[in-house]
Every structure is written in structure tokens, then in C-alpha cells.
Amino acid sequence: MNDRIYIFDTTLRDGAQTPWIGMGFWDRFIIAKALADIGVDVIELGFAANHVDYEMIKKMAKYICNPEYSTNRTVPVACSLARAVKEDVRKAFETIEPAPPEKRRIHVFIGTSQELMDYSIGKKQEVVLSMIRENVSYARELIGDIGDVEYSSEDALRTDLDFLLETIQSAVDCGASVINVPDTTGFARPDEYYDRIIAIRKNVKGIENVLLSAHIHHDSGNSVATTLKGIEAGIRQVEGTVLQLGERTGNVDWMSVVTNLNILKDFYKVDVSHIDTTKFFDVSRLVASIIEHPIPLVHPVTGRAAFAESSGIHVKGILREPKTYFVIPAATVGREVEIVLGQTSGTNTVADFLRKHGYTDFTEELVEKITEAVKEYSTEIKDGLTQTEALLFVEHFMNDRPMENRITLKDFQSSNSLNGPAKINVSIVVDGSEKTGYGEGVGPIDAFMNAMRNILNMKDAKLQLWKEHAAYHGRGAPGFEIINEMKFSPEELELIGNNTISAGQEALAKSVVEIEYHGKTYSGRGVELDITKASYLAIVNAFDAIFRLNNISY
């Protein structure tokens, strides 16, 4: 029978230490429920010595990690972190007491590398060993015989091997049931980590009776590879975070590790079947929304582009057999294969889009025309086409519908105050006729949306998504500073132009919206120097698409 790999999620502790993010109690509680729902074995709920974490951990231990109160699919172990200091250990135990004994874990750690002993904790080896024995023993005394005590030698990969073995032996002798071997700085080679785990298994007495754990940081970019190499060596618990959150470049993304173990199960021969991988995308989106940072576009498994293809050559193979380029079946991680129309799309991509949307009577010549139009437009907008934009092109070429907008924005007059609603009078042109209307709302976007619904008598149209960003571009713009260090010949400057626009207040605002109407979603774009006007134009653009694609008469 395959060995089980236990998943230890530290999004709420190590992940919460990511610079430039913050998580309140509601945020942490919702994330913890989501983690329990997908089957995570252990959740490190926080650092009890931090007064902000203390009460949060207690509440989550009760409602997430106690079967008497939990409403989740599974009930994970409640883990609380503690330095090798008695007061920390006591507080850690207090925070997990609301969980039943079998669902409690105290995680004791101390720095053991020469660097950390010299510059962080200021302790000699003999003192460190004494602190390990004292505090692991104390943690075991508090936990009793049923719960877990985990011990970590912080910066284990830069710790002298003989001393590392001594620290781990001390922890095992004093009652640790889980031994974590962290690559705290994230620069151990995968083979180096493998060798260290083998050395621990060979030289620590009683190690066969404890659970070996890996906690790998991503500074070198090798966190998944190092974790997998650790599993080859005998690691049976993986500590990581959702979306690779954590200090500096973060911790290993455990979802990527689980996906590797599933896809390469014949090689690793371990069991992670208790994890509901079909919810990976949903949980990742939840965390991204809570921390208010998007999932990186090309992030493994959960990134927007992870199961998307645009290249004509690739799409041809995918249409015949998805695993031509997608080794991971998309549905197993809660995704769908998405064929995106863009500047690298070929005729196969366009033909597939046509068939999927019910178009069957088309010629190769027509497909080529649509393909060229798609490439030109994609290059212009610096993006792939939305489904709405693609359908507008298709309708133009397939059914001779004009590309001209039926609805355009003519004018608006708005007012807003600190305490009152936003108010706006809007004038639009629909099929050549001017129409006016009024709207109020919580802010200018809401007011404008309501005005458009009133003018067009489309009360059931709902704004589902709104996003906007500054498009910096050219010499002097943020991110383009390196241009000033480059040398350009006169011919090069003539070729590319001497663009000095779009810095600071001159940056264009790019807005994208999605509007739901009669069960379907329609997108719109707006680009303007005025950030509010960009959003207004995007909303008008989406309503225009609704009119054109549904042939609505006004």
C-alpha cells in the first residue's frame, strides 16, 4: 500500500508573514474553512506569542479543528507555533486547547545554524540543546500522550550536520512526534536536501517512530523540486502555503507538490488521495481575493494561463488530444482547457472557436480573414480577446454584422460628495439617436451603471466584474527606467519611435468590465487618461456588445 503524505498548511502563519499583505480574523477563518474542506491534514493557525494571533487561533481551533463544532468535510489538526521558550509553549497550548486532544499540535522551533545562533538568537550550541530538551519536554507534558509535538531546527540545511543530528536526537528523546527539516533560506540543492534526510534517517535513534516533515522556501526557485526530492528520501509531511505565500519569495506551493505526486504516482508511490484537488483553483482564487493580489498569470496549476493556449501549432495538437500539451488533466484541479484567441492564434484556433459556438458553415478563406483580424486586434489591445470580442468579430465575418458600435457615450455630468450618493446624468447615442438618463449609486461606477440600465430599460443587467489598472509605457514611465541606460542609433529611434508618454499622471487607465444579462456574461473595455471615464467607456462597450450580439431593437 502506498505511503500517505500529510499536508501541513501554513498560509495563516508563514503565509501571513508575506510582505505587503494583511489578514484579519474573518479572512483567516474563511481560509481555514476552505483548507479543511479540501482535506488538509494540519493547519498552522498562527504564532500564539503574537497577541494579534492568540485569540484568532483559539477561535479557529474550536470551530475548524473540533468535530463537535466543525461543519467542514474534514477536521484538521490545530497547530500553534512556539519558540523554544516556555512562555511561548504555554501560550501555544492555550490557543489549541479548544480542539480535542487528538487534534492538537505544538510546533517548537529554534535556530541551529551558526548564522542564526550568532546573529539572531545569540546562543551557543550547548544552550540551544538545553532549550530544545526543556521546551520539547514541556510541550509533550502539556499535550499529553495523544496529541503531537513538532520540532524544527530552523535553517537546518546550513546547520552543521553533526550538530543538526544532535538537535533532532534531543527532540526525539524528549517526545517530539514530528521532526521538521526546514530549508529556511531556500537555497539547498534538491540532492543536498535528499542527502541530509537520508543522514537523519540513518543516524537518529527512534526516527522511524516519528513523522519526517519538509518546510522548503522558494528563494532559489527550487522549492517544489527540493520537496519532491525530500519525499524520495523519506519525508512524509509537506509544509507549504497556498500560492507560494511566505517571507521573501515564499514557501513551497503545496498544491503544486500534490499535483506532481498525482501525475507521477508510479514513480513516487505515495498517497495524497484525501486531498480534493478539484477545488485547488477555487481555494487559490479565494486566497488571492483576500490578500488583494492576483494569482500570477503563469502560476503552476492555478494561474490564469496554466490551462490556456493561444499558439496555433499547440492548439492543433490540443484539439486532437488535450494531453498533447496538458500533462495535468484540467478537471482534476478544478480547471478547464481554454483556447484563447490572440496574436499567435492560427486558423485551427479560430475554427475550433467557431465550432464550439455553433458555427458550422464556414470556409477556409473566412477562417483566415477572422484569424488576421484577431491577430491585429490582439496586438493593438496587448491582450487576448475576450469571448465577447471574439464573437463580435465572428458575427461580422459570418453574418455581415457591422463592426461599428451601436451605442456610444456622448456626454455625462456627475456629482459626488463625502456623505451622499454619487449622481450622474448620462447622454448616449443609440443607433444614431441621442438618449439621456439619470442614475444614483454608491460611487460613480455604480451610478453610471444604474443610469445605463435606466436609459436602455435593462433593469436585470448586473455588473459582475470591474477591474482597472494604469498602463505605463515609454521613456520615463515606471518599469522603463532601464531604457535610459540603453544606446539607440538614429535608425533604431526612427524604427521604434521616441515614446516619452505615459509616465505618472499621463498614464492611460485600462478598464475591463463584465455585465451579466439573461444568464450570459458580456465584457467591455475602456482606455482613457481619465480613470473614471475609462470605466464608463468599458460599461458602454459591454452594453453595446449585448445589443449587437442579441440583435436588440431600441
CSV table of N, CA and C in Angstrom, one decimal, residues 307-461:
chain,number,residue,atom,x,y,z
A,307,PHE,N,-3.9,26.6,-18.0
A,307,PHE,CA,-4.6,25.6,-18.9
A,307,PHE,C,-5.1,26.4,-20.1
A,308,ALA,N,-4.4,27.4,-20.5
A,308,ALA,CA,-4.8,28.2,-21.7
A,308,ALA,C,-3.8,28.1,-22.8
A,309,GLU,N,-4.2,28.1,-24.0
A,309,GLU,CA,-3.3,28.0,-25.1
A,309,GLU,C,-3.8,29.0,-26.2
A,310,SER,N,-2.8,29.6,-26.9
A,310,SER,CA,-3.2,30.5,-28.0
A,310,SER,C,-2.5,30.2,-29.3
A,311,SER,N,-1.2,29.7,-29.1
A,311,SER,CA,-0.4,29.4,-30.3
A,311,SER,C,-1.1,28.4,-31.2
A,312,GLY,N,-1.1,28.7,-32.5
A,312,GLY,CA,-1.8,27.8,-33.5
A,312,GLY,C,-1.2,26.4,-33.5
A,313,ILE,N,0.1,26.3,-33.4
A,313,ILE,CA,0.7,25.0,-33.5
A,313,ILE,C,0.3,24.1,-32.3
A,314,HIS,N,0.3,24.7,-31.1
A,314,HIS,CA,-0.1,23.9,-29.9
A,314,HIS,C,-1.5,23.6,-30.0
A,315,VAL,N,-2.4,24.5,-30.4
A,315,VAL,CA,-3.8,24.3,-30.4
A,315,VAL,C,-4.2,23.1,-31.3
A,316,LYS,N,-3.5,23.0,-32.4
A,316,LYS,CA,-3.8,21.9,-33.3
A,316,LYS,C,-3.7,20.6,-32.6
A,317,GLY,N,-2.6,20.4,-31.9
A,317,GLY,CA,-2.4,19.1,-31.1
A,317,GLY,C,-3.4,19.0,-30.0
A,318,ILE,N,-3.7,20.1,-29.3
A,318,ILE,CA,-4.6,20.0,-28.1
A,318,ILE,C,-6.0,19.6,-28.6
A,319,LEU,N,-6.4,20.1,-29.7
A,319,LEU,CA,-7.8,19.8,-30.2
A,319,LEU,C,-7.9,18.3,-30.5
A,320,ARG,N,-6.9,17.7,-30.9
A,320,ARG,CA,-6.9,16.3,-31.2
A,320,ARG,C,-6.8,15.5,-29.9
A,321,GLU,N,-6.0,15.9,-29.0
A,321,GLU,CA,-5.8,15.2,-27.7
A,321,GLU,C,-5.2,16.2,-26.7
A,322,PRO,N,-6.0,16.6,-25.7
A,322,PRO,CA,-5.5,17.6,-24.8
A,322,PRO,C,-4.2,17.3,-24.1
A,323,LYS,N,-3.9,16.0,-23.9
A,323,LYS,CA,-2.6,15.7,-23.2
A,323,LYS,C,-1.4,15.9,-24.1
A,324,THR,N,-1.6,16.3,-25.4
A,324,THR,CA,-0.5,16.7,-26.2
A,324,THR,C,0.4,17.7,-25.6
A,325,TYR,N,-0.3,18.7,-24.9
A,325,TYR,CA,0.5,19.7,-24.2
A,325,TYR,C,0.1,19.9,-22.7
A,326,PHE,N,-1.1,19.4,-22.3
A,326,PHE,CA,-1.5,19.5,-21.0
A,326,PHE,C,-1.3,18.1,-20.3
A,327,VAL,N,-0.3,17.9,-19.5
A,327,VAL,CA,0.0,16.7,-18.9
A,327,VAL,C,-1.0,16.5,-17.7
A,328,ILE,N,-1.3,17.6,-17.1
A,328,ILE,CA,-2.3,17.5,-16.0
A,328,ILE,C,-3.7,17.6,-16.5
A,329,PRO,N,-4.6,16.7,-16.3
A,329,PRO,CA,-6.0,16.8,-16.8
A,329,PRO,C,-6.6,18.0,-16.1
A,330,ALA,N,-7.1,19.0,-16.8
A,330,ALA,CA,-7.5,20.2,-16.2
A,330,ALA,C,-8.6,20.0,-15.1
A,331,ALA,N,-9.5,19.1,-15.4
A,331,ALA,CA,-10.7,18.9,-14.5
A,331,ALA,C,-10.2,18.4,-13.1
A,332,THR,N,-9.1,17.8,-13.0
A,332,THR,CA,-8.6,17.2,-11.8
A,332,THR,C,-8.2,18.3,-10.8
A,333,VAL,N,-7.9,19.5,-11.3
A,333,VAL,CA,-7.5,20.6,-10.4
A,333,VAL,C,-8.5,21.8,-10.5
A,334,GLY,N,-9.7,21.4,-10.9
A,334,GLY,CA,-10.8,22.4,-11.0
A,334,GLY,C,-10.7,23.4,-12.1
A,335,ARG,N,-10.1,23.0,-13.2
A,335,ARG,CA,-9.9,23.9,-14.3
A,335,ARG,C,-10.6,23.4,-15.6
A,336,GLU,N,-10.6,24.2,-16.6
A,336,GLU,CA,-11.0,23.8,-18.0
A,336,GLU,C,-9.9,24.3,-18.9
A,337,VAL,N,-9.7,23.5,-20.0
A,337,VAL,CA,-8.8,24.0,-21.0
A,337,VAL,C,-9.4,25.1,-21.8
A,338,GLU,N,-8.7,26.2,-21.9
A,338,GLU,CA,-9.2,27.4,-22.5
A,338,GLU,C,-8.3,27.7,-23.8
A,339,ILE,N,-9.0,27.8,-24.9
A,339,ILE,CA,-8.3,28.2,-26.1
A,339,ILE,C,-8.5,29.7,-26.3
A,340,VAL,N,-7.5,30.5,-26.2
A,340,VAL,CA,-7.6,31.9,-26.3
A,340,VAL,C,-7.2,32.5,-27.7
A,341,LEU,N,-8.1,33.3,-28.2
A,341,LEU,CA,-7.8,33.9,-29.5
A,341,LEU,C,-6.9,35.1,-29.2
A,342,GLY,N,-5.7,35.2,-29.9
A,342,GLY,CA,-4.8,36.2,-29.7
A,342,GLY,C,-3.8,36.4,-30.8
A,343,GLN,N,-2.7,37.1,-30.6
A,343,GLN,CA,-1.8,37.4,-31.7
A,343,GLN,C,-1.0,36.3,-32.3
A,344,THR,N,-1.0,35.2,-31.5
A,344,THR,CA,-0.3,34.0,-32.0
A,344,THR,C,-1.2,32.9,-32.5
A,345,SER,N,-2.5,33.2,-32.5
A,345,SER,CA,-3.5,32.2,-32.9
A,345,SER,C,-3.4,31.8,-34.4
A,346,GLY,N,-3.7,30.6,-34.7
A,346,GLY,CA,-3.7,30.2,-36.1
A,346,GLY,C,-5.2,29.8,-36.5
A,347,THR,N,-5.3,29.3,-37.7
A,347,THR,CA,-6.6,29.0,-38.2
A,347,THR,C,-7.3,27.9,-37.4
A,348,ASN,N,-6.5,27.0,-36.9
A,348,ASN,CA,-7.1,25.9,-36.1
A,348,ASN,C,-7.8,26.4,-34.9
A,349,THR,N,-7.1,27.4,-34.2
A,349,THR,CA,-7.7,28.0,-33.0
A,349,THR,C,-9.0,28.7,-33.4
A,350,VAL,N,-9.1,29.4,-34.4
A,350,VAL,CA,-10.3,30.1,-34.8
A,350,VAL,C,-11.4,29.1,-35.2
A,351,ALA,N,-11.0,28.1,-36.0
A,351,ALA,CA,-12.0,27.1,-36.4
A,351,ALA,C,-12.6,26.4,-35.2
A,352,ASP,N,-11.8,26.1,-34.2
A,352,ASP,CA,-12.3,25.5,-33.0
A,352,ASP,C,-13.3,26.4,-32.3
A,353,PHE,N,-13.0,27.7,-32.2
A,353,PHE,CA,-13.8,28.6,-31.6
A,353,PHE,C,-15.2,28.7,-32.3
A,354,LEU,N,-15.1,28.7,-33.6
A,354,LEU,CA,-16.4,28.7,-34.4
A,354,LEU,C,-17.3,27.5,-34.1
A,355,ARG,N,-16.7,26.3,-34.1
A,355,ARG,CA,-17.4,25.1,-33.9
A,355,ARG,C,-18.0,25.1,-32.5
A,356,LYS,N,-17.2,25.5,-31.5
A,356,LYS,CA,-17.7,25.5,-30.1
A,356,LYS,C,-18.9,26.4,-29.9
A,357,HIS,N,-19.0,27.4,-30.7
A,357,HIS,CA,-20.1,28.4,-30.6
A,357,HIS,C,-21.2,28.2,-31.6
A,358,GLY,N,-21.2,27.0,-32.2
A,358,GLY,CA,-22.3,26.7,-33.0
A,358,GLY,C,-22.3,27.1,-34.5
A,359,TYR,N,-21.1,27.5,-34.9
A,359,TYR,CA,-20.9,27.9,-36.3
A,359,TYR,C,-20.4,26.7,-37.1
A,360,THR,N,-21.0,26.3,-38.1
A,360,THR,CA,-20.6,25.2,-38.9
A,360,THR,C,-20.3,25.4,-40.4
A,361,ASP,N,-21.0,26.4,-40.9
A,361,ASP,CA,-20.9,26.7,-42.3
A,361,ASP,C,-19.9,27.8,-42.6
A,362,PHE,N,-18.6,27.4,-42.6
A,362,PHE,CA,-17.6,28.4,-42.9
A,362,PHE,C,-16.5,27.8,-43.8
A,363,THR,N,-15.8,28.7,-44.5
A,363,THR,CA,-14.8,28.3,-45.4
A,363,THR,C,-13.4,28.6,-44.9
A,364,GLU,N,-12.4,28.0,-45.5
A,364,GLU,CA,-11.0,28.2,-45.0
A,364,GLU,C,-10.7,29.7,-45.2
A,365,GLU,N,-11.2,30.3,-46.3
A,365,GLU,CA,-10.9,31.7,-46.6
A,365,GLU,C,-11.5,32.6,-45.5
A,366,LEU,N,-12.7,32.2,-45.0
A,366,LEU,CA,-13.4,33.0,-44.0
A,366,LEU,C,-12.6,32.9,-42.7
A,367,VAL,N,-12.2,31.7,-42.4
A,367,VAL,CA,-11.4,31.5,-41.1
A,367,VAL,C,-10.1,32.3,-41.2
A,368,GLU,N,-9.4,32.3,-42.3
A,368,GLU,CA,-8.2,33.1,-42.5
A,368,GLU,C,-8.4,34.6,-42.2
A,369,LYS,N,-9.6,35.1,-42.7
A,369,LYS,CA,-9.9,36.5,-42.5
A,369,LYS,C,-10.1,36.8,-41.1
A,370,ILE,N,-10.8,35.9,-40.4
A,370,ILE,CA,-11.1,36.2,-39.0
A,370,ILE,C,-9.8,36.1,-38.2
A,371,THR,N,-8.9,35.1,-38.6
A,371,THR,CA,-7.6,35.0,-37.9
A,371,THR,C,-6.8,36.2,-38.0
A,372,GLU,N,-6.7,36.8,-39.2
A,372,GLU,CA,-5.9,38.0,-39.4
A,372,GLU,C,-6.5,39.2,-38.6
A,373,ALA,N,-7.8,39.3,-38.5
A,373,ALA,CA,-8.4,40.4,-37.8
A,373,ALA,C,-8.2,40.2,-36.3
A,374,VAL,N,-8.2,39.0,-35.8
A,374,VAL,CA,-8.0,38.7,-34.4
A,374,VAL,C,-6.5,39.0,-34.0
A,375,LYS,N,-5.6,38.7,-34.9
A,375,LYS,CA,-4.2,39.0,-34.6
A,375,LYS,C,-3.9,40.5,-34.5
A,376,GLU,N,-4.5,41.2,-35.4
A,376,GLU,CA,-4.3,42.7,-35.4
A,376,GLU,C,-4.9,43.3,-34.2
A,377,TYR,N,-6.1,42.9,-33.8
A,377,TYR,CA,-6.8,43.5,-32.7
A,377,TYR,C,-6.1,43.1,-31.4
A,378,SER,N,-5.6,41.9,-31.3
A,378,SER,CA,-4.9,41.4,-30.1
A,378,SER,C,-3.6,42.2,-29.9
A,379,THR,N,-2.9,42.5,-31.0
A,379,THR,CA,-1.7,43.3,-30.9
A,379,THR,C,-2.0,44.7,-30.5
A,380,GLU,N,-3.1,45.2,-30.9
A,380,GLU,CA,-3.5,46.6,-30.6
A,380,GLU,C,-3.8,46.7,-29.1
A,381,ILE,N,-4.6,45.8,-28.6
A,381,ILE,CA,-5.0,45.9,-27.2
A,381,ILE,C,-4.0,45.2,-26.2
A,382,LYS,N,-2.9,44.6,-26.7
A,382,LYS,CA,-1.9,44.0,-25.9
A,382,LYS,C,-2.5,42.9,-24.9
A,383,ASP,N,-3.4,42.1,-25.5
A,383,ASP,CA,-4.1,41.1,-24.7
A,383,ASP,C,-4.8,40.1,-25.6
A,384,GLY,N,-5.2,39.0,-25.0
A,384,GLY,CA,-6.0,38.1,-25.8
A,384,GLY,C,-7.4,38.6,-25.8
A,385,LEU,N,-8.2,38.1,-26.8
A,385,LEU,CA,-9.6,38.6,-26.9
A,385,LEU,C,-10.5,37.9,-25.9
A,386,THR,N,-11.4,38.6,-25.4
A,386,THR,CA,-12.5,38.0,-24.6
A,386,THR,C,-13.4,37.3,-25.5
A,387,GLN,N,-14.2,36.4,-24.9
A,387,GLN,CA,-15.2,35.7,-25.7
A,387,GLN,C,-16.1,36.7,-26.4
A,388,THR,N,-16.5,37.8,-25.7
A,388,THR,CA,-17.4,38.8,-26.3
A,388,THR,C,-16.8,39.4,-27.6
A,389,GLU,N,-15.5,39.8,-27.4
A,389,GLU,CA,-14.8,40.4,-28.6
A,389,GLU,C,-14.7,39.4,-29.7
A,390,ALA,N,-14.3,38.2,-29.4
A,390,ALA,CA,-14.2,37.2,-30.5
A,390,ALA,C,-15.5,37.0,-31.2
A,391,LEU,N,-16.6,36.9,-30.5
A,391,LEU,CA,-17.9,36.7,-31.1
A,391,LEU,C,-18.3,37.9,-32.0
A,392,LEU,N,-17.9,39.1,-31.6
A,392,LEU,CA,-18.2,40.3,-32.4
A,392,LEU,C,-17.5,40.2,-33.7
A,393,PHE,N,-16.3,39.7,-33.7
A,393,PHE,CA,-15.5,39.5,-35.0
A,393,PHE,C,-16.2,38.4,-35.8
A,394,VAL,N,-16.6,37.3,-35.2
A,394,VAL,CA,-17.2,36.2,-35.9
A,394,VAL,C,-18.5,36.6,-36.5
A,395,GLU,N,-19.3,37.4,-35.8
A,395,GLU,CA,-20.6,37.8,-36.3
A,395,GLU,C,-20.4,38.8,-37.5
A,396,HIS,N,-19.4,39.6,-37.4
A,396,HIS,CA,-19.1,40.5,-38.6
A,396,HIS,C,-18.7,39.7,-39.8
A,397,PHE,N,-17.9,38.7,-39.7
A,397,PHE,CA,-17.4,38.0,-40.9
A,397,PHE,C,-18.4,36.9,-41.3
A,398,MET,N,-19.1,36.3,-40.4
A,398,MET,CA,-20.0,35.2,-40.7
A,398,MET,C,-21.4,35.7,-41.2
A,399,ASN,N,-21.9,36.8,-40.5
A,399,ASN,CA,-23.3,37.2,-40.7
A,399,ASN,C,-23.3,38.7,-41.2
A,400,ASP,N,-22.2,39.2,-41.6
A,400,ASP,CA,-22.2,40.6,-42.2
A,400,ASP,C,-22.7,41.6,-41.2
A,401,ARG,N,-22.6,41.4,-39.9
A,401,ARG,CA,-23.0,42.4,-39.0
A,401,ARG,C,-21.9,43.5,-38.9
A,402,PRO,N,-22.2,44.8,-38.9
A,402,PRO,CA,-21.2,45.8,-39.0
A,402,PRO,C,-20.4,45.8,-37.7
A,403,MET,N,-19.1,46.3,-37.8
A,403,MET,CA,-18.2,46.3,-36.7
A,403,MET,C,-18.4,47.7,-35.9
A,404,GLU,N,-19.2,48.6,-36.5
A,404,GLU,CA,-19.4,49.9,-35.8
A,404,GLU,C,-20.2,49.7,-34.6
A,405,ASN,N,-19.9,50.5,-33.5
A,405,ASN,CA,-20.7,50.4,-32.3
A,405,ASN,C,-22.1,50.9,-32.5
A,406,ARG,N,-23.1,50.3,-31.9
A,406,ARG,CA,-24.4,50.8,-31.9
A,406,ARG,C,-24.7,51.8,-30.8
A,407,ILE,N,-23.9,51.6,-29.7
A,407,ILE,CA,-24.0,52.5,-28.6
A,407,ILE,C,-22.7,53.2,-28.3
A,408,THR,N,-22.7,54.5,-28.2
A,408,THR,CA,-21.5,55.3,-27.9
A,408,THR,C,-21.9,56.3,-26.8
A,409,LEU,N,-20.9,56.7,-26.0
A,409,LEU,CA,-21.0,57.7,-24.9
A,409,LEU,C,-20.8,59.1,-25.5
A,410,LYS,N,-21.8,59.9,-25.3
A,410,LYS,CA,-21.7,61.3,-25.8
A,410,LYS,C,-21.3,62.3,-24.7
A,411,ASP,N,-21.9,62.2,-23.6
A,411,ASP,CA,-21.5,63.1,-22.5
A,411,ASP,C,-22.0,62.6,-21.2
A,412,PHE,N,-21.5,63.2,-20.1
A,412,PHE,CA,-22.0,62.9,-18.8
A,412,PHE,C,-21.7,64.1,-17.9
A,413,GLN,N,-22.5,64.3,-16.9
A,413,GLN,CA,-22.3,65.3,-15.8
A,413,GLN,C,-22.6,64.6,-14.5
A,414,SER,N,-21.6,64.6,-13.6
A,414,SER,CA,-21.7,63.9,-12.4
A,414,SER,C,-21.3,64.7,-11.2
A,415,SER,N,-21.8,64.3,-10.1
A,415,SER,CA,-21.5,64.9,-8.8
A,415,SER,C,-21.4,63.9,-7.7
A,416,ASN,N,-20.5,64.1,-6.8
A,416,ASN,CA,-20.3,63.2,-5.7
A,416,ASN,C,-19.9,63.9,-4.5
A,417,SER,N,-20.3,63.4,-3.3
A,417,SER,CA,-19.9,64.1,-2.1
A,417,SER,C,-19.5,63.0,-1.0
A,418,LEU,N,-18.9,63.5,0.0
A,418,LEU,CA,-18.4,62.6,1.0
A,418,LEU,C,-19.5,61.7,1.7
A,419,ASN,N,-20.6,62.3,1.9
A,419,ASN,CA,-21.7,61.6,2.7
A,419,ASN,C,-22.9,61.2,1.9
A,420,GLY,N,-23.0,61.7,0.7
A,420,GLY,CA,-24.2,61.4,-0.1
A,420,GLY,C,-23.9,60.4,-1.3
A,421,PRO,N,-25.0,60.0,-2.0
A,421,PRO,CA,-24.7,59.1,-3.1
A,421,PRO,C,-24.1,59.9,-4.3
A,422,ALA,N,-23.5,59.1,-5.2
A,422,ALA,CA,-23.0,59.7,-6.4
A,422,ALA,C,-24.2,59.8,-7.4
A,423,LYS,N,-24.2,60.9,-8.1
A,423,LYS,CA,-25.3,61.2,-9.0
A,423,LYS,C,-24.7,61.5,-10.4
A,424,ILE,N,-25.4,61.1,-11.5
A,424,ILE,CA,-24.9,61.3,-12.8
A,424,ILE,C,-26.0,61.4,-13.8
A,425,ASN,N,-25.9,62.4,-14.7
A,425,ASN,CA,-26.7,62.5,-15.9
A,425,ASN,C,-25.9,62.0,-17.1
A,426,VAL,N,-26.4,61.1,-17.9
A,426,VAL,CA,-25.6,60.4,-18.9
A,426,VAL,C,-26.4,60.6,-20.3
A,427,SER,N,-25.6,60.9,-21.3
A,427,SER,CA,-26.1,61.1,-22.6
A,427,SER,C,-25.4,60.1,-23.5
A,428,ILE,N,-26.1,59.2,-24.2
A,428,ILE,CA,-25.5,58.2,-25.1
A,428,ILE,C,-26.2,58.3,-26.4
A,429,VAL,N,-25.6,57.7,-27.5
A,429,VAL,CA,-26.2,57.7,-28.8
A,429,VAL,C,-26.4,56.2,-29.1
A,430,VAL,N,-27.7,55.9,-29.4
A,430,VAL,CA,-28.1,54.5,-29.7
A,430,VAL,C,-28.6,54.5,-31.1
A,431,ASP,N,-27.9,53.8,-32.0
A,431,ASP,CA,-28.3,53.7,-33.4
A,431,ASP,C,-28.6,55.1,-34.0
A,432,GLY,N,-27.7,56.0,-33.7
A,432,GLY,CA,-27.8,57.4,-34.2
A,432,GLY,C,-28.7,58.4,-33.5
A,433,SER,N,-29.5,57.9,-32.5
A,433,SER,CA,-30.4,58.8,-31.7
A,433,SER,C,-29.8,59.0,-30.3
A,434,GLU,N,-29.9,60.2,-29.9
A,434,GLU,CA,-29.4,60.6,-28.6
A,434,GLU,C,-30.4,60.2,-27.5
A,435,LYS,N,-29.9,59.6,-26.4
A,435,LYS,CA,-30.8,59.2,-25.3
A,435,LYS,C,-30.1,59.7,-24.0
A,436,THR,N,-30.9,60.1,-23.1
A,436,THR,CA,-30.4,60.6,-21.8
A,436,THR,C,-31.0,59.9,-20.6
A,437,GLY,N,-30.3,59.9,-19.5
A,437,GLY,CA,-30.9,59.3,-18.3
A,437,GLY,C,-30.1,59.6,-17.1
A,438,TYR,N,-30.6,59.3,-16.0
A,438,TYR,CA,-30.1,59.7,-14.7
A,438,TYR,C,-29.8,58.4,-13.8
A,439,GLY,N,-28.8,58.5,-13.0
A,439,GLY,CA,-28.5,57.3,-12.1
A,439,GLY,C,-27.9,57.8,-10.8
A,440,GLU,N,-28.2,57.1,-9.7
A,440,GLU,CA,-27.5,57.3,-8.4
A,440,GLU,C,-26.9,56.0,-8.0
A,441,GLY,N,-25.9,56.1,-7.2
A,441,GLY,CA,-25.3,54.8,-6.7
A,441,GLY,C,-24.2,55.1,-5.6
A,442,VAL,N,-23.6,54.0,-5.2
A,442,VAL,CA,-22.5,54.1,-4.2
A,442,VAL,C,-21.2,54.3,-5.0
A,443,GLY,N,-20.9,55.5,-5.3
A,443,GLY,CA,-19.8,55.8,-6.1
A,443,GLY,C,-20.1,56.0,-7.6
A,444,PRO,N,-19.2,56.6,-8.4
A,444,PRO,CA,-19.5,56.9,-9.8
A,444,PRO,C,-19.8,55.7,-10.7
A,445,ILE,N,-19.1,54.6,-10.5
A,445,ILE,CA,-19.3,53.4,-11.3
A,445,ILE,C,-20.7,52.9,-11.2
A,446,ASP,N,-21.1,52.7,-9.9
A,446,ASP,CA,-22.5,52.2,-9.6
A,446,ASP,C,-23.5,53.2,-10.2
A,447,ALA,N,-23.3,54.5,-10.0
A,447,ALA,CA,-24.3,55.5,-10.5
A,447,ALA,C,-24.4,55.4,-12.0
A,448,PHE,N,-23.2,55.3,-12.7
A,448,PHE,CA,-23.2,55.2,-14.2
A,448,PHE,C,-23.9,53.9,-14.7
A,449,MET,N,-23.6,52.8,-14.0
A,449,MET,CA,-24.2,51.6,-14.4
A,449,MET,C,-25.8,51.7,-14.2
A,450,ASN,N,-26.2,52.3,-13.2
A,450,ASN,CA,-27.7,52.4,-13.0
A,450,ASN,C,-28.3,53.4,-14.0
A,451,ALA,N,-27.6,54.4,-14.4
A,451,ALA,CA,-28.1,55.3,-15.4
A,451,ALA,C,-28.2,54.6,-16.8
A,452,MET,N,-27.2,53.7,-17.1
A,452,MET,CA,-27.3,53.0,-18.4
A,452,MET,C,-28.4,52.0,-18.3
A,453,ARG,N,-28.7,51.3,-17.2
A,453,ARG,CA,-29.8,50.4,-17.1
A,453,ARG,C,-31.1,51.2,-17.3
A,454,ASN,N,-31.2,52.4,-16.7
A,454,ASN,CA,-32.4,53.1,-16.9
A,454,ASN,C,-32.6,53.6,-18.3
A,455,ILE,N,-31.6,54.1,-19.0
A,455,ILE,CA,-31.7,54.5,-20.3
A,455,ILE,C,-32.2,53.4,-21.3
A,456,LEU,N,-31.5,52.3,-21.1
A,456,LEU,CA,-31.7,51.1,-22.0
A,456,LEU,C,-32.9,50.2,-21.6
A,457,ASN,N,-33.5,50.5,-20.4
A,457,ASN,CA,-34.5,49.7,-19.9
A,457,ASN,C,-34.1,48.2,-19.7
A,458,MET,N,-32.9,48.1,-19.1
A,458,MET,CA,-32.3,46.8,-18.9
A,458,MET,C,-32.0,46.6,-17.4
A,459,LYS,N,-33.1,46.5,-16.7
A,459,LYS,CA,-33.0,46.5,-15.2
A,459,LYS,C,-32.3,45.3,-14.7
A,460,ASP,N,-32.4,44.2,-15.4
A,460,ASP,CA,-31.7,42.9,-14.9
A,460,ASP,C,-30.3,42.8,-15.3
A,461,ALA,N,-29.7,43.8,-16.0
A,461,ALA,CA,-28.3,43.8,-16.3
A,461,ALA,C,-27.5,44.0,-15.0
